Amino acid sequence: MSEKIEEIEIQLLLEALHLRYHYDFRNYAPASIKRRLRLACEQMGFASLSALQDSLLHDPQMLARLLGYLTVQVSEMFRDPSYFRAIREKVVPHLKTYPSLKVWVAGCSEGEELYALVILFREEGLEERTLFYATDINQEALAKAQAGIFALDRMQLFTENHRKSGGKSSLSDYYSAAYGYASFDKTLRQRVVFADHSLTTDAVFGEMHLISCRNVMIYFDRVLQDRVVGLFRDSLARKGFLGLGAKETLRFSDHASSFADFVCEEKIYQRCSE
Ligand SMILES: C[S@@+](CC[C@H](N)C(=O)[O-])C[C@H]1O[C@@H](n2cnc3c(N)ncnc32)[C@H](O)[C@@H]1O
């Protein structure tokens, strides 16, 4: 019985979040949402999800706190280096044939994946012809991405990942270190547009040549995954690339026929021309 009540409370809370603030988590994977809401309830000291919902409705400051629980900000620069190696060795040669490029990092978190791609594009001589879009629903994460400051003790892992991804320079060329932080060169952001954009509710971005969206759709249910893949299909230029990374696949998507496998192991797809 209490399980059933909790399910009702979750449904009502997600509905309230949507009606009050237009954040739509109703089609996120239920098990993960339940876990996260339980944790939020416990750590913020609410007796029940209904009490949390009441606070959320009446106190706008609760929104950012709850989003901190509902979204996962785990990331690394050059995370899964073989993905970046495949972009460098297999996708970049195609991108080099275009005079101008648009790249969308969807669900960019605090910017790790974005900086990795900008650095890779710089190393490959593509940065100057590229416009990057970095989007997320978590505004605190976006603000951190825009600042480009990371804890210095993360640099060892990022450097190692960069090297394994086929990096042609030293990662330390791109940041200055002070007081325990690595501050990334602001020229890396000069061709980046940061935007608060939700994959659940917002519209397409036009004519992208590469969309990288990794470790985001794993939090969505099948219905929402399909919506998002449709959004990506409609946002890609003809023959544009979609990189999902190892944990996601298009295999079961309603839109699978719009894409061809490009690098199977890395879940990099190419939009078919129609
Ligand atoms: C685990 S991080 C992935 C970061 C990076 N892409 C990577 O692979 O390292 C997931 C990100 O997706 C964002 N996110 C969750 N739901 C989203 C949505 N509906 N629209 C856009 N971003 C979303 C979260 O805020 C979070 O920053």
mmCIF file of C-alpha atoms and ligand atoms in Angstrom:
data_model
loop_
_atom_site.group_PDB
_atom_site.id
_atom_site.type_symbol
_atom_site.label_atom_id
_atom_site.label_comp_id
_atom_site.label_asym_id
_atom_site.label_seq_id
_atom_site.Cartn_x
_atom_site.Cartn_y
_atom_site.Cartn_z
ATOM 1 C CA MET A 1 0.000 0.000 0.000
ATOM 2 C CA SER A 2 2.716 2.506 0.965
ATOM 3 C CA GLU A 3 4.468 1.744 -2.376
ATOM 4 C CA LYS A 4 1.243 2.617 -4.176
ATOM 5 C CA ILE A 5 0.897 5.849 -2.206
ATOM 6 C CA GLU A 6 4.493 6.754 -3.019
ATOM 7 C CA GLU A 7 3.796 6.216 -6.723
ATOM 8 C CA ILE A 8 0.816 8.561 -6.517
ATOM 9 C CA GLU A 9 2.916 11.143 -4.680
ATOM 10 C CA ILE A 10 5.643 10.928 -7.341
ATOM 11 C CA GLN A 11 3.118 11.393 -10.117
ATOM 12 C CA LEU A 12 1.552 14.393 -8.368
ATOM 13 C CA LEU A 13 4.920 15.969 -7.604
ATOM 14 C CA LEU A 14 6.119 15.666 -11.212
ATOM 15 C CA GLU A 15 2.812 17.121 -12.375
ATOM 16 C CA ALA A 16 3.214 20.032 -9.936
ATOM 17 C CA LEU A 17 6.782 20.628 -11.123
ATOM 18 C CA HIS A 18 5.540 20.772 -14.688
ATOM 19 C CA LEU A 19 2.483 22.967 -14.050
ATOM 20 C CA ARG A 20 4.302 25.394 -11.771
ATOM 21 C CA TYR A 21 7.764 25.638 -13.408
ATOM 22 C CA HIS A 22 7.422 23.938 -16.844
ATOM 23 C CA TYR A 23 10.119 21.377 -16.092
ATOM 24 C CA ASP A 24 8.894 18.058 -17.423
ATOM 25 C CA PHE A 25 10.272 14.930 -15.753
ATOM 26 C CA ARG A 26 7.109 12.895 -16.330
ATOM 27 C CA ASN A 27 8.783 10.630 -18.893
ATOM 28 C CA TYR A 28 12.044 10.013 -17.098
ATOM 29 C CA ALA A 29 12.871 6.413 -16.201
ATOM 30 C CA PRO A 30 10.660 5.707 -13.142
ATOM 31 C CA ALA A 31 13.168 3.728 -11.062
ATOM 32 C CA SER A 32 15.788 6.461 -11.224
ATOM 33 C CA ILE A 33 13.255 9.244 -10.518
ATOM 34 C CA LYS A 34 11.972 7.332 -7.487
ATOM 35 C CA ARG A 35 15.499 6.891 -6.130
ATOM 36 C CA ARG A 36 16.329 10.552 -6.632
ATOM 37 C CA LEU A 37 13.125 11.841 -5.085
ATOM 38 C CA ARG A 38 13.550 9.582 -2.067
ATOM 39 C CA LEU A 39 17.053 10.968 -1.589
ATOM 40 C CA ALA A 40 15.858 14.582 -1.985
ATOM 41 C CA CYS A 41 13.091 14.015 0.546
ATOM 42 C CA GLU A 42 15.429 12.433 3.045
ATOM 43 C CA GLN A 43 18.329 14.878 2.694
ATOM 44 C CA MET A 44 16.147 17.983 2.736
ATOM 45 C CA GLY A 45 14.318 16.680 5.789
ATOM 46 C CA PHE A 46 10.763 16.308 4.448
ATOM 47 C CA ALA A 47 8.461 13.761 6.088
ATOM 48 C CA SER A 48 6.911 12.795 2.734
ATOM 49 C CA LEU A 49 6.962 13.575 -0.970
ATOM 50 C CA SER A 50 3.677 15.412 -0.478
ATOM 51 C CA ALA A 51 5.411 17.762 1.969
ATOM 52 C CA LEU A 52 8.222 18.274 -0.566
ATOM 53 C CA GLN A 53 5.619 19.011 -3.237
ATOM 54 C CA ASP A 54 3.933 21.590 -1.017
ATOM 55 C CA SER A 55 7.244 23.360 -0.457
ATOM 56 C CA LEU A 56 8.083 23.232 -4.161
ATOM 57 C CA LEU A 57 4.772 24.853 -5.081
ATOM 58 C CA HIS A 58 5.135 27.729 -2.640
ATOM 59 C CA ASP A 59 8.893 28.327 -2.503
ATOM 60 C CA PRO A 60 10.552 28.991 -5.902
ATOM 61 C CA GLN A 61 13.986 28.474 -4.326
ATOM 62 C CA MET A 62 13.152 24.820 -3.939
ATOM 63 C CA LEU A 63 13.247 24.448 -7.710
ATOM 64 C CA ALA A 64 17.032 24.730 -8.092
ATOM 65 C CA ARG A 65 17.541 22.460 -5.077
ATOM 66 C CA LEU A 66 15.253 19.802 -6.468
ATOM 67 C CA LEU A 67 16.800 20.051 -9.943
ATOM 68 C CA GLY A 68 20.116 19.338 -8.268
ATOM 69 C CA TYR A 69 18.679 15.985 -7.200
ATOM 70 C CA LEU A 70 16.737 15.190 -10.370
ATOM 71 C CA THR A 71 19.608 15.793 -12.790
ATOM 72 C CA VAL A 72 22.903 13.950 -12.670
ATOM 73 C CA GLN A 73 26.038 16.024 -13.225
ATOM 74 C CA VAL A 74 28.640 13.275 -13.495
ATOM 75 C CA SER A 75 31.025 13.992 -16.367
ATOM 76 C CA GLU A 76 34.669 14.024 -17.460
ATOM 77 C CA MET A 77 36.668 15.709 -20.179
ATOM 78 C CA PHE A 78 37.283 13.226 -23.007
ATOM 79 C CA ARG A 79 35.138 10.724 -21.072
ATOM 80 C CA ASP A 80 35.357 7.363 -22.886
ATOM 81 C CA PRO A 81 38.422 8.431 -24.906
ATOM 82 C CA SER A 82 37.667 5.941 -27.691
ATOM 83 C CA TYR A 83 34.550 7.992 -28.531
ATOM 84 C CA PHE A 84 36.659 11.114 -29.066
ATOM 85 C CA ARG A 85 39.226 9.118 -31.008
ATOM 86 C CA ALA A 86 36.442 7.944 -33.337
ATOM 87 C CA ILE A 87 35.212 11.540 -33.748
ATOM 88 C CA ARG A 88 38.786 12.622 -34.533
ATOM 89 C CA GLU A 89 39.690 9.805 -36.892
ATOM 90 C CA LYS A 90 36.382 8.980 -38.570
ATOM 91 C CA VAL A 91 34.027 11.966 -38.305
ATOM 92 C CA VAL A 92 36.480 14.878 -38.616
ATOM 93 C CA PRO A 93 37.641 13.920 -42.154
ATOM 94 C CA HIS A 94 34.006 14.347 -43.296
ATOM 95 C CA LEU A 95 33.560 17.577 -41.362
ATOM 96 C CA LYS A 96 36.685 18.983 -43.016
ATOM 97 C CA THR A 97 34.825 19.035 -46.346
ATOM 98 C CA TYR A 98 32.341 21.696 -45.076
ATOM 99 C CA PRO A 99 33.123 25.439 -45.159
ATOM 100 C CA SER A 100 31.175 26.066 -41.946
ATOM 101 C CA LEU A 101 29.969 23.776 -39.181
ATOM 102 C CA LYS A 102 27.473 23.645 -36.340
ATOM 103 C CA VAL A 103 27.935 21.332 -33.359
ATOM 104 C CA TRP A 104 25.413 20.779 -30.557
ATOM 105 C CA VAL A 105 26.411 19.313 -27.194
ATOM 106 C CA ALA A 106 23.015 18.422 -25.706
ATOM 107 C CA GLY A 107 23.003 17.852 -21.931
ATOM 108 C CA CYS A 108 26.430 19.479 -21.573
ATOM 109 C CA SER A 109 26.424 19.450 -17.752
ATOM 110 C CA GLU A 110 29.283 21.607 -16.432
ATOM 111 C CA GLY A 111 31.000 21.726 -19.813
ATOM 112 C CA GLU A 112 33.484 18.859 -19.710
ATOM 113 C CA GLU A 113 32.270 17.304 -22.970
ATOM 114 C CA LEU A 114 31.999 20.706 -24.649
ATOM 115 C CA TYR A 115 35.580 21.754 -23.810
ATOM 116 C CA ALA A 116 36.828 18.379 -24.976
ATOM 117 C CA LEU A 117 35.147 18.859 -28.354
ATOM 118 C CA VAL A 118 36.316 22.460 -28.765
ATOM 119 C CA ILE A 119 39.895 21.390 -27.983
ATOM 120 C CA LEU A 120 39.632 18.496 -30.429
ATOM 121 C CA PHE A 121 38.269 20.838 -33.126
ATOM 122 C CA ARG A 122 41.092 23.307 -32.447
ATOM 123 C CA GLU A 123 43.682 20.555 -32.751
ATOM 124 C CA GLU A 124 42.119 19.469 -36.042
ATOM 125 C CA GLY A 125 41.981 22.997 -37.453
ATOM 126 C CA LEU A 126 38.170 23.120 -37.458
ATOM 127 C CA GLU A 127 37.418 25.433 -34.547
ATOM 128 C CA GLU A 128 37.391 28.668 -36.516
ATOM 129 C CA ARG A 129 34.721 27.493 -38.917
ATOM 130 C CA THR A 130 32.529 26.003 -36.175
ATOM 131 C CA LEU A 131 29.746 27.348 -34.032
ATOM 132 C CA PHE A 132 29.122 25.277 -30.892
ATOM 133 C CA TYR A 133 25.830 25.120 -28.995
ATOM 134 C CA ALA A 134 26.001 23.841 -25.425
ATOM 135 C CA THR A 135 22.632 23.210 -23.788
ATOM 136 C CA ASP A 136 21.271 21.850 -20.538
ATOM 137 C CA ILE A 137 18.234 22.264 -18.271
ATOM 138 C CA ASN A 138 20.329 22.742 -15.151
ATOM 139 C CA GLN A 139 21.170 26.437 -15.022
ATOM 140 C CA GLU A 140 23.747 26.056 -12.274
ATOM 141 C CA ALA A 141 25.595 23.515 -14.393
ATOM 142 C CA LEU A 142 25.374 25.808 -17.432
ATOM 143 C CA ALA A 143 26.804 28.725 -15.432
ATOM 144 C CA LYS A 144 29.742 26.515 -14.427
ATOM 145 C CA ALA A 145 30.235 25.467 -18.041
ATOM 146 C CA GLN A 146 30.324 29.108 -19.019
ATOM 147 C CA ALA A 147 32.926 29.869 -16.353
ATOM 148 C CA GLY A 148 35.159 26.969 -17.462
ATOM 149 C CA ILE A 149 36.696 26.405 -14.037
ATOM 150 C CA PHE A 150 37.332 22.875 -12.773
ATOM 151 C CA ALA A 151 39.003 21.446 -9.682
ATOM 152 C CA LEU A 152 42.691 21.034 -10.368
ATOM 153 C CA ASP A 153 42.744 17.501 -8.994
ATOM 154 C CA ARG A 154 40.551 16.393 -11.925
ATOM 155 C CA MET A 155 43.206 17.410 -14.462
ATOM 156 C CA GLN A 156 45.227 14.221 -14.140
ATOM 157 C CA LEU A 157 42.292 12.113 -15.340
ATOM 158 C CA PHE A 158 41.302 14.634 -18.014
ATOM 159 C CA THR A 159 44.899 14.755 -19.274
ATOM 160 C CA GLU A 160 45.093 10.979 -19.445
ATOM 161 C CA ASN A 161 41.734 10.822 -21.288
ATOM 162 C CA HIS A 162 42.891 13.509 -23.710
ATOM 163 C CA ARG A 163 46.054 11.569 -24.455
ATOM 164 C CA LYS A 164 44.134 8.323 -25.006
ATOM 165 C CA SER A 165 41.711 10.132 -27.323
ATOM 166 C CA GLY A 166 44.601 10.965 -29.652
ATOM 167 C CA GLY A 167 45.182 14.499 -28.323
ATOM 168 C CA LYS A 168 47.794 16.375 -30.323
ATOM 169 C CA SER A 169 48.791 18.879 -27.650
ATOM 170 C CA SER A 170 49.129 19.017 -23.911
ATOM 171 C CA LEU A 171 45.887 19.676 -22.034
ATOM 172 C CA SER A 172 47.787 22.077 -19.781
ATOM 173 C CA ASP A 173 48.176 24.389 -22.806
ATOM 174 C CA TYR A 174 44.489 25.202 -22.425
ATOM 175 C CA TYR A 175 44.218 26.177 -18.765
ATOM 176 C CA SER A 176 45.990 28.119 -16.083
ATOM 177 C CA ALA A 177 46.189 26.723 -12.585
ATOM 178 C CA ALA A 178 45.713 28.700 -9.390
ATOM 179 C CA TYR A 179 44.393 28.085 -5.880
ATOM 180 C CA GLY A 180 43.384 24.489 -6.582
ATOM 181 C CA TYR A 181 41.458 25.291 -9.756
ATOM 182 C CA ALA A 182 42.103 24.998 -13.466
ATOM 183 C CA SER A 183 40.694 27.913 -15.385
ATOM 184 C CA PHE A 184 40.205 27.131 -19.066
ATOM 185 C CA ASP A 185 41.268 29.663 -21.679
ATOM 186 C CA LYS A 186 38.382 31.962 -22.567
ATOM 187 C CA THR A 187 39.218 31.744 -26.261
ATOM 188 C CA LEU A 188 37.798 28.202 -26.099
ATOM 189 C CA ARG A 189 34.391 29.774 -25.445
ATOM 190 C CA GLN A 190 34.471 32.435 -28.115
ATOM 191 C CA ARG A 191 32.559 30.279 -30.594
ATOM 192 C CA VAL A 192 30.150 28.747 -28.066
ATOM 193 C CA VAL A 193 26.511 29.657 -27.466
ATOM 194 C CA PHE A 194 25.309 28.428 -24.056
ATOM 195 C CA ALA A 195 21.552 27.948 -23.765
ATOM 196 C CA ASP A 196 18.966 26.693 -21.325
ATOM 197 C CA HIS A 197 17.211 24.134 -23.516
ATOM 198 C CA SER A 198 15.159 21.108 -22.551
ATOM 199 C CA LEU A 199 15.131 18.027 -24.706
ATOM 200 C CA THR A 200 11.714 17.155 -23.291
ATOM 201 C CA THR A 201 9.847 20.339 -24.158
ATOM 202 C CA ASP A 202 11.883 22.645 -26.403
ATOM 203 C CA ALA A 203 12.162 22.873 -30.165
ATOM 204 C CA VAL A 204 14.743 21.786 -32.734
ATOM 205 C CA PHE A 205 18.047 23.515 -33.463
ATOM 206 C CA GLY A 206 18.642 23.865 -37.186
ATOM 207 C CA GLU A 207 21.163 22.265 -39.520
ATOM 208 C CA MET A 208 23.655 20.708 -37.111
ATOM 209 C CA HIS A 209 26.598 18.776 -38.548
ATOM 210 C CA LEU A 210 27.312 16.955 -35.292
ATOM 211 C CA ILE A 211 25.144 16.388 -32.233
ATOM 212 C CA SER A 212 26.784 14.824 -29.209
ATOM 213 C CA CYS A 213 24.363 13.695 -26.518
ATOM 214 C CA ARG A 214 25.896 11.171 -24.184
ATOM 215 C CA ASN A 215 24.719 9.843 -20.848
ATOM 216 C CA VAL A 216 21.497 11.845 -21.042
ATOM 217 C CA MET A 217 18.909 9.589 -22.692
ATOM 218 C CA ILE A 218 19.668 6.781 -20.226
ATOM 219 C CA TYR A 219 17.558 8.770 -17.751
ATOM 220 C CA PHE A 220 14.528 8.856 -20.095
ATOM 221 C CA ASP A 221 11.800 6.284 -20.737
ATOM 222 C CA ARG A 222 11.202 4.834 -24.225
ATOM 223 C CA VAL A 223 8.555 7.399 -25.185
ATOM 224 C CA LEU A 224 10.820 10.314 -24.332
ATOM 225 C CA GLN A 225 13.867 8.686 -25.932
ATOM 226 C CA ASP A 226 11.889 8.480 -29.165
ATOM 227 C CA ARG A 227 10.852 12.109 -28.947
ATOM 228 C CA VAL A 228 14.451 13.168 -28.434
ATOM 229 C CA VAL A 229 15.784 11.052 -31.297
ATOM 230 C CA GLY A 230 13.103 12.657 -33.520
ATOM 231 C CA LEU A 231 14.288 16.071 -32.325
ATOM 232 C CA PHE A 232 17.872 15.190 -33.223
ATOM 233 C CA ARG A 233 16.874 13.857 -36.640
ATOM 234 C CA ASP A 234 15.066 17.124 -37.383
ATOM 235 C CA SER A 235 18.003 19.194 -36.086
ATOM 236 C CA LEU A 236 20.648 17.481 -38.222
ATOM 237 C CA ALA A 237 21.815 18.589 -41.616
ATOM 238 C CA ARG A 238 21.716 15.965 -44.356
ATOM 239 C CA LYS A 239 24.479 13.431 -43.602
ATOM 240 C CA GLY A 240 24.984 15.012 -40.169
ATOM 241 C CA PHE A 241 26.354 12.898 -37.299
ATOM 242 C CA LEU A 242 24.771 11.888 -34.006
ATOM 243 C CA GLY A 243 27.052 10.618 -31.226
ATOM 244 C CA LEU A 244 25.333 8.860 -28.342
ATOM 245 C CA GLY A 245 28.234 7.073 -26.682
ATOM 246 C CA ALA A 246 28.428 3.527 -25.455
ATOM 247 C CA LYS A 247 25.415 3.350 -23.108
ATOM 248 C CA GLU A 248 22.710 4.400 -25.563
ATOM 249 C CA THR A 249 21.458 2.966 -28.830
ATOM 250 C CA LEU A 250 19.093 3.865 -31.640
ATOM 251 C CA ARG A 251 18.330 0.231 -32.334
ATOM 252 C CA PHE A 252 14.894 0.248 -30.704
ATOM 253 C CA SER A 253 13.931 3.750 -31.749
ATOM 254 C CA ASP A 254 10.977 4.492 -34.041
ATOM 255 C CA HIS A 255 13.371 6.739 -35.968
ATOM 256 C CA ALA A 256 16.147 4.161 -36.440
ATOM 257 C CA SER A 257 15.543 4.038 -40.194
ATOM 258 C CA SER A 258 16.505 7.727 -40.489
ATOM 259 C CA PHE A 259 20.051 6.876 -39.387
ATOM 260 C CA ALA A 260 22.863 4.640 -40.583
ATOM 261 C CA ASP A 261 25.509 3.136 -38.298
ATOM 262 C CA PHE A 262 28.744 5.087 -38.702
ATOM 263 C CA VAL A 263 30.987 3.854 -35.886
ATOM 264 C CA CYS A 264 29.033 0.999 -34.316
ATOM 265 C CA GLU A 265 31.075 0.506 -31.122
ATOM 266 C CA GLU A 266 30.862 4.199 -30.223
ATOM 267 C CA LYS A 267 27.191 4.583 -31.195
ATOM 268 C CA ILE A 268 27.965 7.245 -33.743
ATOM 269 C CA TYR A 269 25.265 7.454 -36.418
ATOM 270 C CA GLN A 270 24.864 9.373 -39.631
ATOM 271 C CA ARG A 271 21.563 10.854 -40.739
ATOM 272 C CA CYS A 272 20.413 9.259 -43.964
ATOM 273 C CA SER A 273 19.614 11.540 -46.849
ATOM 274 C CA GLU A 274 15.944 11.305 -47.811
HETATM 275 C C1 LIG B 1 25.275 12.683 -16.704
HETATM 276 S S1 LIG B 1 25.242 14.282 -17.414
HETATM 277 C C2 LIG B 1 26.021 14.002 -18.976
HETATM 278 C C3 LIG B 1 27.107 15.003 -19.240
HETATM 279 C C4 LIG B 1 27.905 14.761 -20.526
HETATM 280 N N1 LIG B 1 27.052 14.734 -21.686
HETATM 281 C C5 LIG B 1 28.713 13.493 -20.429
HETATM 282 O O1 LIG B 1 28.389 12.487 -21.057
HETATM 283 O O2 LIG B 1 29.710 13.481 -19.690
HETATM 284 C C6 LIG B 1 23.509 14.441 -17.867
HETATM 285 C C7 LIG B 1 23.099 15.878 -18.181
HETATM 286 O O3 LIG B 1 21.834 15.887 -18.844
HETATM 287 C C8 LIG B 1 21.111 17.019 -18.384
HETATM 288 N N2 LIG B 1 19.689 16.823 -18.668
HETATM 289 C C9 LIG B 1 18.804 16.036 -18.012
HETATM 290 N N3 LIG B 1 17.580 16.172 -18.562
HETATM 291 C C10 LIG B 1 17.697 17.028 -19.597
HETATM 292 C C11 LIG B 1 16.779 17.565 -20.553
HETATM 293 N N4 LIG B 1 15.490 17.237 -20.534
HETATM 294 N N5 LIG B 1 17.239 18.444 -21.469
HETATM 295 C C12 LIG B 1 18.561 18.794 -21.496
HETATM 296 N N6 LIG B 1 19.468 18.325 -20.617
HETATM 297 C C13 LIG B 1 19.045 17.458 -19.682
HETATM 298 C C14 LIG B 1 21.456 17.073 -16.909
HETATM 299 O O4 LIG B 1 21.183 18.328 -16.325
HETATM 300 C C15 LIG B 1 22.946 16.738 -16.938
HETATM 301 O O5 LIG B 1 23.722 17.900 -17.057
#
